[in-house]
Amino acid sequence: MAKHEGDCFLVPGPVRMNQRCLEAMARPVITARGGEFRDVMADLNSGLRYAFNLAPSQPVKKTHSWSSEDDYKVMVVSGSGTAAMEMLIANRFRPNDLVLVPTNGKFGERVAEMCKRFCNVKHIKYEWGRAFDLYELEQQLERGCYEALLICHNETSSGITQDAPAIAEMCNRYNTSFILDGITSIGGLPVHLEKWNVEAAAMGAQKCTAGPSGIAAIAFTTKFYERCKVIREQGDSNALFYLDIISAFKKGDDDQTPWTPAINLAMGWSEALNVLKEEGLENRWSRCQNLASGVQNLFSHLGFELPADPFHRSSTVTAIMYPEGVNDQWRVDLKEQYATQVIGAQDHLKGKMFRVGSMGETTKEEMIEGCKRMLECFKKHGVSIPEVDVDSFF
Amino acid sequence: MAKHEGDCFLVPGPVRMNQRCLEAMARPVITARGGEFRDVMADLNSGLRYAFNLAPSQPVKKTHSWSSEDDYKVMVVSGSGTAAMEMLIANRFRPNDLVLVPTNGKFGERVAEMCKRFCNVKHIKYEWGRAFDLYELEQQLERGCYEALLICHNETSSGITQDAPAIAEMCNRYNTSFILDGITSIGGLPVHLEKWNVEAAAMGAQKCTAGPSGIAAIAFTTKFYERCKVIREQGDSNALFYLDIISAFKKGDDDQTPWTPAINLAMGWSEALNVLKEEGLENRWSRCQNLASGVQNLFSHLGFELPADPFHRSSTVTAIMYPEGVNDQWRVDLKEQYATQVIGAQDHLKGKMFRVGSMGETTKEEMIEGCKRMLECFKKHGVSIPEVDVDSFF
């Protein structure tokens, strides 16, 4: 196998962009209202449907590229994944609605925090990386008082992917809407919105689809949108403007946006999604999974502690505790002396853990080389590590 | 004078970007939390202070690049100018506050519409392009019931710039906060936030500063921010998350953003602002004014009707009514046969008017060539136009 040369960029987003994506971003200006941009939007919509694992649509304007034969529509948001999640939450719930949000990491907690601004929340907080107690969730759903259950599907802060099929099954059994923050899962690991009967989901460009940061998307069902409309008509909706789904919906069918969109980001993301199509969605899922398994098996074998529940470790990010005596200086040295970037931890785990991304277009060669450099750097920091054949873990 | 070759792109935003801006946008990925991005943010903050016509700051991280010796701070918003205005409005007013919004075009009406979502509004609607009745506004301010007066400073829909100095003077006399939608004025025509005692203002990158669309900024005083904080502490604020100024403020002093920013747009805009610095802010103001005066004098001389009040015509956009018998097909032909883009009208003036942008980096040569092509295209559409020396109007 050829050795990876140059930098290893193993960060769980923003991930490295393809040269084609970068070049598309540098295209000269076009207007936001003309036919050229509507071509871009149609292409992007079609690419988004592919990444969301939905029925295909034509990448051609005036063909309702945002919809297809299933019950979902996709919509671009000129903002981060957080903006996309807010668009789902703020439009879908009235201030008096009650939602259930189980969490086991920072981004789930952000979903709960966001919900708290716009409605009432039962927030069930688990230890970072620990799987949800499905029995406890079921007891909650049995109460019949929740408008929806929301999860951060893939928790990058602790490296765990939630058991979405099981949670979906429960939501359906108790007739509760299921909403997914898929910002770091969609495009990188198996997501089946239709099979799981997910009412709406959000994704961010700069994560699994290797697009630029600052642009995101949502997918939602007719039921979701009708509920947003009823709430608005009844006059007890949350106040919002930029992220108003009703304004965006009116323009969506015409491949347009209500406010000036991030034109160059849309062009870049569209090209990144073309790259994804060429690889194939399932091939990408497999590649991410193989890379993550390799990292997880390697570091576990070497005695490192991984905080995520072993049965639900993420395919797009691996969280690894530092051994005794190592802190974030290791990460600085890794970057400066080994040209390899991974990311630190957040909140209470800051300085105690590092995280390795395996999303986007990272190759096996890059991951293997990156792992070798990590081990070298640990040795330099006084950690005793036996000689291992890193390649054999992948 | 050298003749402009190639396309004439005379649209009032998104405007043509400099090659340096495009190249900066295509730089490979960097993380949103590391030192490299904080360098970008510091550079951008410093450039924004320059464009906002505020006291200078160092383009160096950890130097509080967002503030300086005056009482203003600047803040980047990963969204359009509409998002930036919403950030000002939704954070600054409680649902029960009353604000005054005079308008004479679509974007002013959008400001009023946005305010309606977050607080109470007295909306005084003037005909598009007609100057505000300052006597009427003074009578309103005399009532002492308004928390603030908000205007769209430069109305691109009808080509009028409001008399900000006179309005500012009144606001100060009646101790009413003055908030400016400067999305299409800041960086393109004289704006004096400090002299006018403007409490807060918003701008969009893709307009006068010739940056990419999808990123914007606000400038605000200590008084503004303190008021937002008090409202939040009192618990009667509007619900919001992505555009929460309190979250953004906490990160701002460290050259960071609360959510993942639009990294590549920040790099591109920063470079566009460097280009602005090299030209000089006042030089740009003059250039825009000269271009707009030329267009206005030329078309007035030829008998075209300009809807904007003659004393308050904009320096960054000129709105011109079509002569009898011409419609938007003219604009299509202008683009296809003369490689020249201008923009149509909005709402009730659609198909009756066109608009010529003179913002960003448009040169005199390009504007002259564009005007010549416009006249040719009008002739082709059967409009009788005498031979004129277009150059002599500039």
PDB file of C-alpha atoms in Angstrom, chain A residues 265-353:
ATOM      1  CA  LEU A 265     -20.712  27.707  -0.568  1.00  0.00           C
ATOM      2  CA  ALA A 266     -23.645  26.226  -2.467  1.00  0.00           C
ATOM      3  CA  MET A 267     -21.424  25.771  -5.541  1.00  0.00           C
ATOM      4  CA  GLY A 268     -18.690  24.174  -3.463  1.00  0.00           C
ATOM      5  CA  TRP A 269     -21.015  21.848  -1.576  1.00  0.00           C
ATOM      6  CA  SER A 270     -22.746  20.790  -4.756  1.00  0.00           C
ATOM      7  CA  GLU A 271     -19.403  19.668  -6.147  1.00  0.00           C
ATOM      8  CA  ALA A 272     -18.508  17.872  -2.902  1.00  0.00           C
ATOM      9  CA  LEU A 273     -21.782  15.956  -3.233  1.00  0.00           C
ATOM     10  CA  ASN A 274     -20.877  15.026  -6.804  1.00  0.00           C
ATOM     11  CA  VAL A 275     -17.674  13.528  -5.417  1.00  0.00           C
ATOM     12  CA  LEU A 276     -19.783  11.603  -2.887  1.00  0.00           C
ATOM     13  CA  LYS A 277     -22.043  10.296  -5.657  1.00  0.00           C
ATOM     14  CA  GLU A 278     -19.008   9.065  -7.573  1.00  0.00           C
ATOM     15  CA  GLU A 279     -17.729   7.175  -4.556  1.00  0.00           C
ATOM     16  CA  GLY A 280     -21.199   5.855  -3.733  1.00  0.00           C
ATOM     17  CA  LEU A 281     -22.996   6.451  -0.451  1.00  0.00           C
ATOM     18  CA  GLU A 282     -22.682   2.885   0.818  1.00  0.00           C
ATOM     19  CA  ASN A 283     -19.028   2.747  -0.165  1.00  0.00           C
ATOM     20  CA  ARG A 284     -18.455   5.869   1.878  1.00  0.00           C
ATOM     21  CA  TRP A 285     -20.271   4.400   4.856  1.00  0.00           C
ATOM     22  CA  SER A 286     -18.068   1.296   4.631  1.00  0.00           C
ATOM     23  CA  ARG A 287     -14.865   3.264   4.267  1.00  0.00           C
ATOM     24  CA  CYS A 288     -15.670   5.435   7.296  1.00  0.00           C
ATOM     25  CA  GLN A 289     -16.553   2.353   9.296  1.00  0.00           C
ATOM     26  CA  ASN A 290     -13.341   0.549   8.328  1.00  0.00           C
ATOM     27  CA  LEU A 291     -11.229   3.562   9.262  1.00  0.00           C
ATOM     28  CA  ALA A 292     -12.968   3.994  12.615  1.00  0.00           C
ATOM     29  CA  SER A 293     -12.800   0.270  13.446  1.00  0.00           C
ATOM     30  CA  GLY A 294      -9.087   0.313  12.688  1.00  0.00           C
ATOM     31  CA  VAL A 295      -8.463   3.247  15.003  1.00  0.00           C
ATOM     32  CA  GLN A 296     -10.673   1.786  17.740  1.00  0.00           C
ATOM     33  CA  ASN A 297      -9.123  -1.690  17.574  1.00  0.00           C
ATOM     34  CA  LEU A 298      -5.590  -0.312  17.449  1.00  0.00           C
ATOM     35  CA  PHE A 299      -5.918   1.977  20.460  1.00  0.00           C
ATOM     36  CA  SER A 300      -7.951  -0.532  22.468  1.00  0.00           C
ATOM     37  CA  HIS A 301      -5.296  -3.171  21.755  1.00  0.00           C
ATOM     38  CA  LEU A 302      -2.667  -0.778  23.069  1.00  0.00           C
ATOM     39  CA  GLY A 303      -4.617  -0.292  26.288  1.00  0.00           C
ATOM     40  CA  PHE A 304      -6.038   3.174  25.678  1.00  0.00           C
ATOM     41  CA  GLU A 305      -9.456   3.850  27.180  1.00  0.00           C
ATOM     42  CA  LEU A 306     -12.300   4.739  24.783  1.00  0.00           C
ATOM     43  CA  PRO A 307     -15.207   6.434  26.555  1.00  0.00           C
ATOM     44  CA  ALA A 308     -17.892   5.402  24.051  1.00  0.00           C
ATOM     45  CA  ASP A 309     -20.048   2.358  24.692  1.00  0.00           C
ATOM     46  CA  PRO A 310     -18.287  -0.499  22.768  1.00  0.00           C
ATOM     47  CA  PHE A 311     -21.533  -1.538  21.070  1.00  0.00           C
ATOM     48  CA  HIS A 312     -22.264   1.920  19.720  1.00  0.00           C
ATOM     49  CA  ARG A 313     -18.938   3.430  18.739  1.00  0.00           C
ATOM     50  CA  SER A 314     -19.159   5.968  15.958  1.00  0.00           C
ATOM     51  CA  SER A 315     -17.883   5.336  12.443  1.00  0.00           C
ATOM     52  CA  THR A 316     -17.064   8.973  11.873  1.00  0.00           C
ATOM     53  CA  VAL A 317     -15.195   9.890  15.068  1.00  0.00           C
ATOM     54  CA  THR A 318     -13.272   8.056  17.747  1.00  0.00           C
ATOM     55  CA  ALA A 319     -12.769   9.544  21.195  1.00  0.00           C
ATOM     56  CA  ILE A 320      -9.699   8.288  23.077  1.00  0.00           C
ATOM     57  CA  MET A 321      -8.635   9.126  26.641  1.00  0.00           C
ATOM     58  CA  TYR A 322      -5.043  10.291  27.106  1.00  0.00           C
ATOM     59  CA  PRO A 323      -2.863   7.910  29.086  1.00  0.00           C
ATOM     60  CA  GLU A 324      -1.675   9.044  32.519  1.00  0.00           C
ATOM     61  CA  GLY A 325       0.687  12.015  32.276  1.00  0.00           C
ATOM     62  CA  VAL A 326      -0.285  13.145  28.768  1.00  0.00           C
ATOM     63  CA  ASN A 327      -2.241  16.310  28.098  1.00  0.00           C
ATOM     64  CA  ASP A 328      -3.174  18.521  25.156  1.00  0.00           C
ATOM     65  CA  GLN A 329       0.468  19.505  24.627  1.00  0.00           C
ATOM     66  CA  TRP A 330       0.634  16.138  22.849  1.00  0.00           C
ATOM     67  CA  ARG A 331      -1.806  17.459  20.287  1.00  0.00           C
ATOM     68  CA  VAL A 332       0.232  20.602  19.743  1.00  0.00           C
ATOM     69  CA  ASP A 333       3.381  18.553  19.220  1.00  0.00           C
ATOM     70  CA  LEU A 334       1.531  16.153  16.927  1.00  0.00           C
ATOM     71  CA  LYS A 335       0.540  19.074  14.754  1.00  0.00           C
ATOM     72  CA  GLU A 336       3.862  20.861  14.792  1.00  0.00           C
ATOM     73  CA  GLN A 337       6.301  17.975  14.706  1.00  0.00           C
ATOM     74  CA  TYR A 338       4.269  15.338  12.861  1.00  0.00           C
ATOM     75  CA  ALA A 339       2.039  17.469  10.613  1.00  0.00           C
ATOM     76  CA  THR A 340      -0.960  15.583  11.937  1.00  0.00           C
ATOM     77  CA  GLN A 341      -4.123  17.168  13.252  1.00  0.00           C
ATOM     78  CA  VAL A 342      -6.626  15.553  15.551  1.00  0.00           C
ATOM     79  CA  ILE A 343      -8.898  17.458  17.919  1.00  0.00           C
ATOM     80  CA  GLY A 344      -9.120  17.847  21.693  1.00  0.00           C
ATOM     81  CA  ALA A 345     -12.079  17.297  23.957  1.00  0.00           C
ATOM     82  CA  GLN A 346     -14.747  19.698  25.156  1.00  0.00           C
ATOM     83  CA  ASP A 347     -16.097  20.885  28.473  1.00  0.00           C
ATOM     84  CA  HIS A 348     -15.293  18.600  31.422  1.00  0.00           C
ATOM     85  CA  LEU A 349     -13.134  16.268  29.307  1.00  0.00           C
ATOM     86  CA  LYS A 350     -10.896  19.061  27.993  1.00  0.00           C
ATOM     87  CA  GLY A 351      -7.251  18.075  28.241  1.00  0.00           C
ATOM     88  CA  LYS A 352      -8.111  14.481  29.149  1.00  0.00           C
ATOM     89  CA  MET A 353      -9.038  13.119  25.734  1.00  0.00           C
TER      90      MET A 353
END
